mmCIF file of C-alpha atoms in Angstrom:
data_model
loop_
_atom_site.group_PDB
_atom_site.id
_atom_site.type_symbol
_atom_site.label_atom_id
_atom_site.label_comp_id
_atom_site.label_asym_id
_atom_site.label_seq_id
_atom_site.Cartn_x
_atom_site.Cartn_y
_atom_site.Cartn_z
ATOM 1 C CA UNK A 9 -219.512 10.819 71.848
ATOM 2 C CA UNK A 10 -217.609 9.114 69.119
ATOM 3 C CA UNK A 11 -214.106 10.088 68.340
ATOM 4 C CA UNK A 12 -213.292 9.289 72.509
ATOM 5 C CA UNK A 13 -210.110 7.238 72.737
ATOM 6 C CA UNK A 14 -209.269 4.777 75.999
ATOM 7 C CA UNK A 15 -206.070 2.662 76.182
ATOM 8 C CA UNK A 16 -204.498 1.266 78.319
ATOM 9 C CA UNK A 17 -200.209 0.499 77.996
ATOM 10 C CA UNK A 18 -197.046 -1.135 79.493
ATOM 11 C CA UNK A 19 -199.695 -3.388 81.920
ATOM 12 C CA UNK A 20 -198.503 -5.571 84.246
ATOM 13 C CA UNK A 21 -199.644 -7.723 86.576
ATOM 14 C CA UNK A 22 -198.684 -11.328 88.734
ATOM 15 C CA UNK A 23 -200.170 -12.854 91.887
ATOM 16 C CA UNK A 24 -197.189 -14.216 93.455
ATOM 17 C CA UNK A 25 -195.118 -15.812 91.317
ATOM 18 C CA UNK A 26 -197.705 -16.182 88.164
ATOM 19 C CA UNK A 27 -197.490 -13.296 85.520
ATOM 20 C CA UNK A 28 -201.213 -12.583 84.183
ATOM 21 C CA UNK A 29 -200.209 -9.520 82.298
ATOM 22 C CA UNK A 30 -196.516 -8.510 81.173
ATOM 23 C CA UNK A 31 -196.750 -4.959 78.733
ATOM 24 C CA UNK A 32 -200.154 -5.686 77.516
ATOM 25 C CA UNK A 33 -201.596 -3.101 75.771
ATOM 26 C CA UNK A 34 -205.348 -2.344 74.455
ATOM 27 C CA UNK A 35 -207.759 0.435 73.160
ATOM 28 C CA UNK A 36 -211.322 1.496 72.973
ATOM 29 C CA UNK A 37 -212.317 4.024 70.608
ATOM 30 C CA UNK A 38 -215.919 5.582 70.710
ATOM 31 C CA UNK A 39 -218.086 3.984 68.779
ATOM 32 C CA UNK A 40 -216.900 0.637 68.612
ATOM 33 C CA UNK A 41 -217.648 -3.041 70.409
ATOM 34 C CA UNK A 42 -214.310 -4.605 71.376
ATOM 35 C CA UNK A 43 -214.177 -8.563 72.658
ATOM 36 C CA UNK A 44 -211.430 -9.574 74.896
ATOM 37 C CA UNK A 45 -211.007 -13.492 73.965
ATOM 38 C CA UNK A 46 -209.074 -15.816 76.211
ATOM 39 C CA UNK A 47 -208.826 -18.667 78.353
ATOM 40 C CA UNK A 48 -209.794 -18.742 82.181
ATOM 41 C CA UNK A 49 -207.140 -17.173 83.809
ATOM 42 C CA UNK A 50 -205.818 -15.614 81.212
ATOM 43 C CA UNK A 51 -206.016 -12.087 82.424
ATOM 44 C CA UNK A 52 -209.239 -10.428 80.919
ATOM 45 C CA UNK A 53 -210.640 -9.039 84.425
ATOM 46 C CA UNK A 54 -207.655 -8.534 85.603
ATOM 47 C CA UNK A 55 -207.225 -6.121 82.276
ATOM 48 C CA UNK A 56 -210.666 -5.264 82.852
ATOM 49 C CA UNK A 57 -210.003 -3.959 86.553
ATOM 50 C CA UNK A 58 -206.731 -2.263 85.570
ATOM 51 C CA UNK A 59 -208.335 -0.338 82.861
ATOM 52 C CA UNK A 60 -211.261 0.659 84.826
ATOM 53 C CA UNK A 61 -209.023 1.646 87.987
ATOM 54 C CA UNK A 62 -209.780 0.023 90.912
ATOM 55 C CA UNK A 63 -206.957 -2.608 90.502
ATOM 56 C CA UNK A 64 -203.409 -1.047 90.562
ATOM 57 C CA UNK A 65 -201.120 -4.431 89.460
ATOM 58 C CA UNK A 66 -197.210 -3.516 89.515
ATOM 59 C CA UNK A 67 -197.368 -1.534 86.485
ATOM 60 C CA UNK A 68 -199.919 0.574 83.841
ATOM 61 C CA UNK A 69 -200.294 3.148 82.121
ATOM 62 C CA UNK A 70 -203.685 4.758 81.223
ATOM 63 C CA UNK A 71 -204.358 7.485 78.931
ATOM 64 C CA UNK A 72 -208.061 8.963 78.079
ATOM 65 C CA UNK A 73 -208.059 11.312 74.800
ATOM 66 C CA UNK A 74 -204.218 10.992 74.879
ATOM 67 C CA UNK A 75 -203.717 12.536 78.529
ATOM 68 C CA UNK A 76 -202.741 10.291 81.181
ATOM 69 C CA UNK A 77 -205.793 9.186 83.467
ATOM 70 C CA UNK A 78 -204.536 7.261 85.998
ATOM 71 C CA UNK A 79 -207.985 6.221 87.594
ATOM 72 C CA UNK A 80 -210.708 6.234 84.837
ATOM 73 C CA UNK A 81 -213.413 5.149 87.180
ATOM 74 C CA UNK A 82 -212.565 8.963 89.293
ATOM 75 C CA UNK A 83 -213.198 10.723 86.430
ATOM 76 C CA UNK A 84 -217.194 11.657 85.999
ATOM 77 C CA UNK A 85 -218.673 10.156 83.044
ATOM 78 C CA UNK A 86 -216.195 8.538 81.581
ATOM 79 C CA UNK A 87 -216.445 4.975 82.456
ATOM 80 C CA UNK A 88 -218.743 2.015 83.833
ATOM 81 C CA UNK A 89 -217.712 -0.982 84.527
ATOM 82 C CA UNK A 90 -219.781 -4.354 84.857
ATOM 83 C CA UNK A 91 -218.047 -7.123 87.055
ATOM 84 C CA UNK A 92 -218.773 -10.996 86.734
ATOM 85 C CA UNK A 93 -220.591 -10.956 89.930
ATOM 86 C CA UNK A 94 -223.696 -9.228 91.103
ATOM 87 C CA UNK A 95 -222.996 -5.488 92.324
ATOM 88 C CA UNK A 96 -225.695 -3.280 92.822
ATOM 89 C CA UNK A 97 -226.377 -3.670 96.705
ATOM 90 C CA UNK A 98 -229.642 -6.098 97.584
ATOM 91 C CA UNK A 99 -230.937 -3.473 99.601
ATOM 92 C CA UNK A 100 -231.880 -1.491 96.489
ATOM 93 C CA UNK A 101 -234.659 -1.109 93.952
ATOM 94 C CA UNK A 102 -233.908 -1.560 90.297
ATOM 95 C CA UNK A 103 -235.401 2.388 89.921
ATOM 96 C CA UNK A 104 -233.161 3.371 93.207
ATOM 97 C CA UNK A 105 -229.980 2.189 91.173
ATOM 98 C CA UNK A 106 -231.026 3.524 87.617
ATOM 99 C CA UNK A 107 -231.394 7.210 89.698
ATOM 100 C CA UNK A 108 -228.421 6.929 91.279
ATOM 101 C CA UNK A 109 -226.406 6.357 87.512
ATOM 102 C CA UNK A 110 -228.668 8.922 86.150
ATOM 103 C CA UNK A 111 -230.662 6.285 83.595
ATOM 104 C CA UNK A 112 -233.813 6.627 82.351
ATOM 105 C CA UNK A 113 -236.061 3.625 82.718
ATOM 106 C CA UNK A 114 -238.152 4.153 80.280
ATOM 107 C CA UNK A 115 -236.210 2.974 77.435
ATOM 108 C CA UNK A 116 -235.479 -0.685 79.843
ATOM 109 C CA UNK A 117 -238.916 -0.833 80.366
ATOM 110 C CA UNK A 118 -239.897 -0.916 76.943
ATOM 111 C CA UNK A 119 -237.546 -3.054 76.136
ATOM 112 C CA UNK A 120 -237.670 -5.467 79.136
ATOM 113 C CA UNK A 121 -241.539 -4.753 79.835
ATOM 114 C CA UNK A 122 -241.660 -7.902 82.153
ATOM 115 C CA UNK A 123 -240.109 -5.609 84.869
ATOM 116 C CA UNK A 124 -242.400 -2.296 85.227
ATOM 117 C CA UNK A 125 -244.168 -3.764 88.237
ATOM 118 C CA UNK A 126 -240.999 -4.915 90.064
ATOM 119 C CA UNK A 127 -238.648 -1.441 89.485
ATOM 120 C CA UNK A 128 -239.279 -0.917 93.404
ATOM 121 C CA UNK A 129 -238.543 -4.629 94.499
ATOM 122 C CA UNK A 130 -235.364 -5.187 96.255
ATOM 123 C CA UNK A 131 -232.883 -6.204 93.982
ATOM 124 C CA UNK A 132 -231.642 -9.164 96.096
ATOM 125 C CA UNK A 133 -235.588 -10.512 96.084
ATOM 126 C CA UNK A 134 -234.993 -11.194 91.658
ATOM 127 C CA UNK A 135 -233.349 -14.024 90.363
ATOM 128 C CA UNK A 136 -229.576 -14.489 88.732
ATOM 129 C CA UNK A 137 -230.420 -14.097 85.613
ATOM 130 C CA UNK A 138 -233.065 -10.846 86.063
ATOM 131 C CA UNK A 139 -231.266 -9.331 88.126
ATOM 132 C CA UNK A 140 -227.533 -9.983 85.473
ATOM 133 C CA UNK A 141 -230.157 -8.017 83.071
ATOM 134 C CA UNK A 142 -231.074 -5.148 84.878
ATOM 135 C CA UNK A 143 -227.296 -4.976 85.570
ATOM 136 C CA UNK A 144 -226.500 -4.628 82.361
ATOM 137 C CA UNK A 145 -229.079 -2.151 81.467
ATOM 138 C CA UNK A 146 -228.184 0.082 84.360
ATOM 139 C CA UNK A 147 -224.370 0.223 82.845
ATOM 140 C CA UNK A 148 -224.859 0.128 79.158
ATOM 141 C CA UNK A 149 -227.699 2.761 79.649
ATOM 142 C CA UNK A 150 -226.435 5.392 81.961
ATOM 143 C CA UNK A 151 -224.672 8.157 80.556
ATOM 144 C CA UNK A 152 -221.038 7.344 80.117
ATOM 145 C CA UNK A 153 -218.169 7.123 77.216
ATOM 146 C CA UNK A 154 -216.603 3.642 77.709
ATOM 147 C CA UNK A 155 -218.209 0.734 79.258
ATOM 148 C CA UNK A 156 -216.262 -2.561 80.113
ATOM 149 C CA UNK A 157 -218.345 -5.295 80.208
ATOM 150 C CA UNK A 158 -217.393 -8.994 82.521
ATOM 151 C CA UNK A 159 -218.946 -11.741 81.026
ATOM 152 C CA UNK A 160 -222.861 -10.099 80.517
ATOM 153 C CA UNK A 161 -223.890 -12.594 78.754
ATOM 154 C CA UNK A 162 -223.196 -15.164 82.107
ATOM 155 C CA UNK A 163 -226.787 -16.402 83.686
ATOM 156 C CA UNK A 164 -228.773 -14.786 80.335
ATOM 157 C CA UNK A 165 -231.688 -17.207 78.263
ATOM 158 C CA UNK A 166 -230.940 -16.895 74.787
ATOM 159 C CA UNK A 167 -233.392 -14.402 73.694
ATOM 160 C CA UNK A 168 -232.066 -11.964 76.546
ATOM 161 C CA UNK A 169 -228.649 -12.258 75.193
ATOM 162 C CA UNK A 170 -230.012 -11.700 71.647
ATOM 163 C CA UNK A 171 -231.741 -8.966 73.089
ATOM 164 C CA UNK A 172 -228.632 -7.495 75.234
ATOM 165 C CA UNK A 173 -226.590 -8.249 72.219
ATOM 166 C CA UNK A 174 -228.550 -5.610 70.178
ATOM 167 C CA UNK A 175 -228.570 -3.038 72.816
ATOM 168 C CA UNK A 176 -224.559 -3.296 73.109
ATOM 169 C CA UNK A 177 -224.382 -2.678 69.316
ATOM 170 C CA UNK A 178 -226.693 0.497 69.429
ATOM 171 C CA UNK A 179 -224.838 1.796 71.993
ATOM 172 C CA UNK A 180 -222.127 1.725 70.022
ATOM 173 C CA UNK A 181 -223.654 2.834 67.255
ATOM 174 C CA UNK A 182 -226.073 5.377 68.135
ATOM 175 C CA UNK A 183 -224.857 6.511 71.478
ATOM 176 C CA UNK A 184 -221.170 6.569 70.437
ATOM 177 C CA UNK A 185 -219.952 4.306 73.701
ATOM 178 C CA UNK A 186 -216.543 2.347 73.089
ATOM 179 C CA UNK A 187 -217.853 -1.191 74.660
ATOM 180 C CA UNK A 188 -215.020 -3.987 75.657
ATOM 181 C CA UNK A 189 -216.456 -6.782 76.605
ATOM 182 C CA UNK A 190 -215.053 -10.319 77.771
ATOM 183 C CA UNK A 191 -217.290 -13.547 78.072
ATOM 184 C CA UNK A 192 -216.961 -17.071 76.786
ATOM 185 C CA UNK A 193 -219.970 -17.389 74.830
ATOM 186 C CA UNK A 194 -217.586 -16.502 71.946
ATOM 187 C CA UNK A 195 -220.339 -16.737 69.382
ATOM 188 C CA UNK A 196 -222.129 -13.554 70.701
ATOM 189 C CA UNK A 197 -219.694 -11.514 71.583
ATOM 190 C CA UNK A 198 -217.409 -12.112 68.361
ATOM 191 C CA UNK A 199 -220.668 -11.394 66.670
ATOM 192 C CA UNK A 200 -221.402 -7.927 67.723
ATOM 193 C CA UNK A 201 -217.471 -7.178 67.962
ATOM 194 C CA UNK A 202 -215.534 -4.689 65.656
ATOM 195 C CA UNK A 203 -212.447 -6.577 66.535
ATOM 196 C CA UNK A 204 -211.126 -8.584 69.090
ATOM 197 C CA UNK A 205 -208.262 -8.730 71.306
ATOM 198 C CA UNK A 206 -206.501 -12.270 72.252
ATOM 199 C CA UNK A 207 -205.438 -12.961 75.854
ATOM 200 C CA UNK A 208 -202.314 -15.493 75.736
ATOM 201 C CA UNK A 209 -199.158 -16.300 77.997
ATOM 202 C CA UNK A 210 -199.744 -12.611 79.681
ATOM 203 C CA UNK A 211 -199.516 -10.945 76.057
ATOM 204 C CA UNK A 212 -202.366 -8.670 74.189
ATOM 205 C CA UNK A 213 -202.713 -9.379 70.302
ATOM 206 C CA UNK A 214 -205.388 -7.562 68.112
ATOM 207 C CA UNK A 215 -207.015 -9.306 65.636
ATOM 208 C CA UNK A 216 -209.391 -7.676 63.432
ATOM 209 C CA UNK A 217 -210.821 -10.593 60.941
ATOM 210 C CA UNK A 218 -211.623 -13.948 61.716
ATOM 211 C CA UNK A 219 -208.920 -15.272 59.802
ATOM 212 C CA UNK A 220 -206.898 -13.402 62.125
ATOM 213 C CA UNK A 221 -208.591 -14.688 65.016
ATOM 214 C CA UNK A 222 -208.197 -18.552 63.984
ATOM 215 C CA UNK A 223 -204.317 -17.949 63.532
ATOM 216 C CA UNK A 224 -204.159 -16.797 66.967
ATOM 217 C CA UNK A 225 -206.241 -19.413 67.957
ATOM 218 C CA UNK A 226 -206.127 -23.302 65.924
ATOM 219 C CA UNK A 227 -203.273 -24.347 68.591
ATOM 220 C CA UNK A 228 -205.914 -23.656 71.405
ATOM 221 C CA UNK A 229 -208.705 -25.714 72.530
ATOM 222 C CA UNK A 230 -210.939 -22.284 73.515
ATOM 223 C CA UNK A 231 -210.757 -21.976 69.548
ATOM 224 C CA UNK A 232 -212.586 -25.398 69.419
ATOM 225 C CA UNK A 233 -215.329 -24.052 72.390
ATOM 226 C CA UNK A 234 -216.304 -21.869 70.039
ATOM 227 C CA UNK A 235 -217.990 -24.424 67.653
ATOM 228 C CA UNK A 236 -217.182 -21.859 64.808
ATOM 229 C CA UNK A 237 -215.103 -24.120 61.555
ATOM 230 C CA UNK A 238 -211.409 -22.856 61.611
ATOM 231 C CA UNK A 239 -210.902 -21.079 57.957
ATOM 232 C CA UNK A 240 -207.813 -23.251 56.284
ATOM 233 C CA UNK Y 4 -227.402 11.902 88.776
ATOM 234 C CA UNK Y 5 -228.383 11.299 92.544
ATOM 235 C CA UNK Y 6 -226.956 14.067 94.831
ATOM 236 C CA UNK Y 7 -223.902 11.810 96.403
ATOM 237 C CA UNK Y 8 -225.624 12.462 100.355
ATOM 238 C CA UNK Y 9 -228.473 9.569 99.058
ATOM 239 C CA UNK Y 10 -225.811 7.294 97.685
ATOM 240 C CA UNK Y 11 -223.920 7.753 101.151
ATOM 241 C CA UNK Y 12 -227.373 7.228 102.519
ATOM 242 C CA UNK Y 13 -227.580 3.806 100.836
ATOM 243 C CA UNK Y 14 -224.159 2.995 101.403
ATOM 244 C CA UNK Y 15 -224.437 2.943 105.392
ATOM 245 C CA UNK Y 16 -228.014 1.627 105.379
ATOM 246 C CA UNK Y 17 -227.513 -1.857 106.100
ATOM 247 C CA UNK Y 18 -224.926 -1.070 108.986
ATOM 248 C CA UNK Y 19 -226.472 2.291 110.296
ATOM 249 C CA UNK Y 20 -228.569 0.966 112.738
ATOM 250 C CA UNK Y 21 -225.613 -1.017 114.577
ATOM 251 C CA UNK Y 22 -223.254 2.381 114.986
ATOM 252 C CA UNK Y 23 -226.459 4.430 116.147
ATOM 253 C CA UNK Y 24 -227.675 1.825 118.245
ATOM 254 C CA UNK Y 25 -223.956 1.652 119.815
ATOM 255 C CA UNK Y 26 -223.567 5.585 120.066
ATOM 256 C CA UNK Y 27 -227.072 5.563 121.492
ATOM 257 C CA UNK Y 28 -226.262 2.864 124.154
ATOM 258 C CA UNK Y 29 -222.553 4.875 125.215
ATOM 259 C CA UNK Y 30 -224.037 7.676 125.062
ATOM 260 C CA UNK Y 31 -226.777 6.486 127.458
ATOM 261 C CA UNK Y 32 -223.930 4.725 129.461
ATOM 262 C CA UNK Y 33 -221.740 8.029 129.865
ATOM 263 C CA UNK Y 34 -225.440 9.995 131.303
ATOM 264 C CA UNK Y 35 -225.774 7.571 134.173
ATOM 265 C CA UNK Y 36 -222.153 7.671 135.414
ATOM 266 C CA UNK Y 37 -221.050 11.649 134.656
ATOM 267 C CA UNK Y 38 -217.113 11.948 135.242
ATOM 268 C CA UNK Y 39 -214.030 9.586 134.551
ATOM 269 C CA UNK Y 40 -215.803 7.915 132.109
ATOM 270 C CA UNK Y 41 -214.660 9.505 128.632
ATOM 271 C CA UNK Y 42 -211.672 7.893 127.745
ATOM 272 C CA UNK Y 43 -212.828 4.618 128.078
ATOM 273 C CA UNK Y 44 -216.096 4.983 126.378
ATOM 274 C CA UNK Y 45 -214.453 6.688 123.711
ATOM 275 C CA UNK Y 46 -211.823 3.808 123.509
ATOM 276 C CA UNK Y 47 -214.786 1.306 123.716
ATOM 277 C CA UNK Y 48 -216.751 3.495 120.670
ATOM 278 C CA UNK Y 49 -213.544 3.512 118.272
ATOM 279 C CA UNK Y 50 -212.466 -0.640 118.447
ATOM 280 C CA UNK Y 51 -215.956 -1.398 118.237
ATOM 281 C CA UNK Y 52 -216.449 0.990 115.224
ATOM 282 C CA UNK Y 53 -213.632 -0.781 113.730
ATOM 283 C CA UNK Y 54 -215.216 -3.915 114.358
ATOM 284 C CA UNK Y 55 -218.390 -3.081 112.673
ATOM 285 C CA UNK Y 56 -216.499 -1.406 109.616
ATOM 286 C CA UNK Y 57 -214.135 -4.641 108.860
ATOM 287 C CA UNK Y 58 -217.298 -6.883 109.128
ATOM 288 C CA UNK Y 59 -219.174 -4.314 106.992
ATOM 289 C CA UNK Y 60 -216.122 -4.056 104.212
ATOM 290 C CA UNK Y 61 -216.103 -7.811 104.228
ATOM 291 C CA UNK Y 62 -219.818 -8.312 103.435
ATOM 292 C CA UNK Y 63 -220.111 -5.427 101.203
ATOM 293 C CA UNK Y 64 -216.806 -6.487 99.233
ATOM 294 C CA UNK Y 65 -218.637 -7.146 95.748
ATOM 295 C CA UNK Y 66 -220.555 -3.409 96.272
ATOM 296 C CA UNK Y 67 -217.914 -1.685 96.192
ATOM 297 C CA UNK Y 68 -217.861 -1.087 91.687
ATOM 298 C CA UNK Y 69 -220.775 -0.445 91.996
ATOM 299 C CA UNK Y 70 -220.296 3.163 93.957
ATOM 300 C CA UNK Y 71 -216.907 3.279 91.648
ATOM 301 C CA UNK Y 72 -218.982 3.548 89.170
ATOM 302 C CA UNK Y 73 -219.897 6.331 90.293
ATOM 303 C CA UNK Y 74 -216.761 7.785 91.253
ATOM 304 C CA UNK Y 75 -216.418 7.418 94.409
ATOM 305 C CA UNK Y 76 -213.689 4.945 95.801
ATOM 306 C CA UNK Y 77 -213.725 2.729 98.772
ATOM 307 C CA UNK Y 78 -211.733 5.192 100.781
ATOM 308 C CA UNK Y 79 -214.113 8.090 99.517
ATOM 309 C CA UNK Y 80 -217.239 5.922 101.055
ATOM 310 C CA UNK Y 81 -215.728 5.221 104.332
ATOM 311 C CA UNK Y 82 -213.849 7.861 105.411
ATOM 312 C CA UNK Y 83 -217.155 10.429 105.629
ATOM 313 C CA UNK Y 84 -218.933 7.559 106.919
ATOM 314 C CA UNK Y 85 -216.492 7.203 110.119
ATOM 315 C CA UNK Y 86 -216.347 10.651 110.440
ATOM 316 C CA UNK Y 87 -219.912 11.775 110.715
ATOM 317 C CA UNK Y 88 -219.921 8.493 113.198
ATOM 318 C CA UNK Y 89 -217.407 9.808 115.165
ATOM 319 C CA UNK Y 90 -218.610 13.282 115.408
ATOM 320 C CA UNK Y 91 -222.519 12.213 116.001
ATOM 321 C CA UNK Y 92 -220.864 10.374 118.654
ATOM 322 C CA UNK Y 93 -218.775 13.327 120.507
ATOM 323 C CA UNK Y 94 -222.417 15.775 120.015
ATOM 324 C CA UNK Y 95 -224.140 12.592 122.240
ATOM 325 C CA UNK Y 96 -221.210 11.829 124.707
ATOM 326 C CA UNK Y 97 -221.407 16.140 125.255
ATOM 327 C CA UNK Y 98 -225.365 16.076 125.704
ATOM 328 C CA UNK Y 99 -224.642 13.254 128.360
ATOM 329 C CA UNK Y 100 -222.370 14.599 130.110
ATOM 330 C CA UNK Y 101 -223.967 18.189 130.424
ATOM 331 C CA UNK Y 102 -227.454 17.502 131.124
ATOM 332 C CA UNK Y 103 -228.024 16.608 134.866
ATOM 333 C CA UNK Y 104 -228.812 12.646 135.568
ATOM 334 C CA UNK Y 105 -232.346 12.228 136.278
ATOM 335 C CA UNK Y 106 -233.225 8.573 137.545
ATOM 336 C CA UNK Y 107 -235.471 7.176 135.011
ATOM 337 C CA UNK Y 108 -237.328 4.408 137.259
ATOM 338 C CA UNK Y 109 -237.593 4.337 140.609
ATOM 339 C CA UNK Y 110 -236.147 2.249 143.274
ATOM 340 C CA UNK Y 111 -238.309 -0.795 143.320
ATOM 341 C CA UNK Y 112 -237.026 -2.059 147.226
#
């Protein structure tokens, strides 16, 4: 699946008078784990939303494989998208959702044993953080190209998010998804990234080292959240 | 991949009941009372439909990536869902109004 290209170009977006996004521009290539980095309100769901389709904003343009796609999320298999909030209806079972996205549970349940007797439990019956997981399994899993991640790593104990953290890279890795993924534990997903895109005054800048990162960053206090030392 | 009928299935589950109940009940309604009584049934079925799909859309708000995932958008959900309604509601409003009225209980005085 690697060698699939996603970007998005020319986005723009304001709620009333307040620009989020003016010509912001990003990419996802196949194969690779992407972190959007920015401040609350700094636009990363609404780029999110854009990219994935379901938010319009005044201006974008979207092309998958270098052909315009003006509504990824229309087009079968290409992209899944994982919102901050809970999404899969309550009404459903874990193993009602995975059939529905066409994922196999086995490979969950190996890794996330803890949940073979509950697969036909209601999902609205688990708790935040179990039911963030099997979220984030059901979209990382299921068969797809590009898969844009909203904070996963929101509601997770720390071995989960080690544990999610591994699965995003070998989806990357082995099953040749492009991952972009936002969240403000900046430790993990920095960590797993391949480069990073910063969100600032409604503008997109890549950065692909850290160095790169800290000059985008050492005049901004989410630099600081980070707890990582700024390389002067 | 689940064929899209059982994610439409899931979809109108927790607000299926409420339109059948209310097609059931009009339909019932239009039985007992024969002619002139059409339009505003039909009236009655529509505004109330409405009211059950803009309490539905509100509660279900936070659902709705997860059928975009999927592909299928929020006017892609709907718009099947309102017609079938509609149209399982014209089959029950004809089966009233052609089968003859046969009082179910008797005159208790």
């Amino acid at each position: 699946m690697a060698g699939h290209r996603l970007e998005i170009d020319s986005a723009r977006c304001a709620y009333g008078t307040r620009i989020i996004l003016q010509d912001a521009y990003a990419r996802i290539e196949g194969g690779e784990v992407v972190a959007l980095v920015g401040l609350n309100g700094s636009g990363k769901s609404t780029l999110m939303q854009m990219l994935f389709g379901t938010l319009r904003g005044e201006y974008k343009h979207i092309r998958y494989n270098d052909r315009p796609c003006p509504v990824p999320c229309m087009q079968p298999g290409v992209v899944r998208y994982l919102p901050q909030h809970p999404f899969v209806p309550s009404h459903l079972s874990p193993r009602s959702a995975f059939a529905h996205y066409g994922a196999d549970t086995r490979p969950f349940l190996n890794d996330f044993p803890e949940f073979a007797s509950r697969m036909g439990q209601r999902m609205g019956r688990f708790s935040g953080g179990e039911r963030r997981l099997i979220e984030i399994n059901l979209v990382l899993r299921s068969a797809c190209r590009f898969v844009l991640l909203d904070e996963p790593f929101a509601e997770l104990m720390p071995l989960h998010s080690k544990r999610i953290s591994a699965l995003i890279r070998d989806e990357a890795r082995f099953g040749g998804k492009g991952i972009l993924l936002a969240d403000h534990r900046f430790r993990e997903s920095l960590g797993i990234s391949d480069r990073a895109y910063v969100l600032r005054d409604g503008g997109v800048t890549e950065v692909t080292s850290v160095a790169g990162l800290a000059r985008q960053l050492e005049d901004n206090p989410i630099w600081l959240s980070t707890g990582l030392p700024l390389p002067r | 991949m689940t064929p899209p009928v059982r994610i439409y299935l899931a979809f109108c589950r927790p607000f299926a009941a409420a339109l059948l109940a209310l097609t059931g009940f009009l339909g019932y309604v239009a039985w007992c009372a024969k002619d002139g009584i059409w339009h505003p049934l039909l009236w009655f079925k529509i505004l109330t439909t409405l009211l059950v799909v803009y309490v539905a859309d509100r509660l279900k708000h936070a659902e709705y990536p997860y059928y975009a995932n999927l592909g299928i958008s929020k006017a892609r959900l709907w718009i099947p869902v309102i017609l079938a309604d509609m149209l399982l509601f014209g089959l029950v409003m004809a089966v009233a109004t052609l089968t003859p009225y046969v009082q179910l209980w008797p005159d208790t005085d």
